[in-house]
């Protein structure tokens, strides 16, 4: 999925002191994605599913 790569690259340069800190950073990265990016992703996903 496009977003996982985008989020992974964003978090890659960070170091975390605890697993909880890493989870919080992931949540923030997900919440920072604009709504239009989510809409575009799911629209493409649903179009792909309709092919099958």
mmCIF file of C-alpha atoms in Angstrom:
data_model
loop_
_atom_site.group_PDB
_atom_site.id
_atom_site.type_symbol
_atom_site.label_atom_id
_atom_site.label_comp_id
_atom_site.label_asym_id
_atom_site.label_seq_id
_atom_site.Cartn_x
_atom_site.Cartn_y
_atom_site.Cartn_z
ATOM 1 C CA UNK A 1 0.000 0.000 0.000
ATOM 2 C CA UNK A 2 1.228 3.439 -0.911
ATOM 3 C CA UNK A 3 0.685 4.868 2.562
ATOM 4 C CA UNK A 4 2.730 2.255 4.364
ATOM 5 C CA UNK A 5 5.766 3.123 2.256
ATOM 6 C CA UNK A 6 5.205 6.831 2.780
ATOM 7 C CA UNK A 7 4.829 6.431 6.554
ATOM 8 C CA UNK A 8 7.747 4.016 6.815
ATOM 9 C CA UNK A 9 10.038 6.435 5.005
ATOM 10 C CA UNK A 10 8.917 9.262 7.257
ATOM 11 C CA UNK A 11 9.602 7.267 10.437
ATOM 12 C CA UNK A 12 12.801 5.643 9.206
ATOM 13 C CA UNK A 13 15.056 8.506 10.302
ATOM 14 C CA UNK A 14 13.654 8.613 13.842
ATOM 15 C CA UNK A 15 14.842 6.735 16.930
ATOM 16 C CA UNK A 16 12.386 5.781 19.640
ATOM 17 C CA UNK A 17 12.977 5.254 23.336
ATOM 18 C CA UNK A 18 10.103 2.789 23.730
ATOM 19 C CA UNK A 19 7.622 0.777 21.697
ATOM 20 C CA UNK A 20 4.873 3.117 22.888
ATOM 21 C CA UNK A 21 6.738 6.104 21.476
ATOM 22 C CA UNK A 22 7.040 4.325 18.119
ATOM 23 C CA UNK A 23 3.314 3.541 18.091
ATOM 24 C CA UNK A 24 2.476 7.163 18.907
ATOM 25 C CA UNK A 25 4.716 8.369 16.076
ATOM 26 C CA UNK A 26 3.009 5.942 13.674
ATOM 27 C CA UNK A 27 -0.445 7.121 14.768
ATOM 28 C CA UNK A 28 0.562 10.748 14.270
ATOM 29 C CA UNK A 29 1.966 9.986 10.824
ATOM 30 C CA UNK A 30 -1.308 8.303 9.839
ATOM 31 C CA UNK A 31 -3.388 11.176 11.199
ATOM 32 C CA UNK A 32 -1.226 13.709 9.344
ATOM 33 C CA UNK A 33 -2.126 12.235 5.956
ATOM 34 C CA UNK A 34 -4.592 14.531 4.175
ATOM 35 C CA UNK A 35 -8.131 13.294 3.559
ATOM 36 C CA UNK A 36 -7.743 13.638 -0.210
ATOM 37 C CA UNK A 37 -4.805 11.178 -0.092
ATOM 38 C CA UNK A 38 -6.997 8.634 1.716
ATOM 39 C CA UNK A 39 -9.829 9.151 -0.767
ATOM 40 C CA UNK A 40 -7.502 8.691 -3.731
ATOM 41 C CA UNK A 41 -6.010 5.528 -2.254
ATOM 42 C CA UNK A 42 -9.346 3.876 -1.517
ATOM 43 C CA UNK A 43 -10.837 4.935 -4.841
ATOM 44 C CA UNK A 44 -7.942 3.222 -6.635
ATOM 45 C CA UNK A 45 -8.274 0.187 -4.378
ATOM 46 C CA UNK A 46 -12.014 -0.188 -5.040
ATOM 47 C CA UNK A 47 -11.465 0.216 -8.776
ATOM 48 C CA UNK A 48 -8.862 -2.545 -8.643
ATOM 49 C CA UNK A 49 -11.239 -4.842 -6.761
ATOM 50 C CA UNK A 50 -14.053 -4.204 -9.268
ATOM 51 C CA UNK A 51 -11.835 -5.578 -12.036
ATOM 52 C CA UNK A 52 -11.946 -8.997 -10.404
#
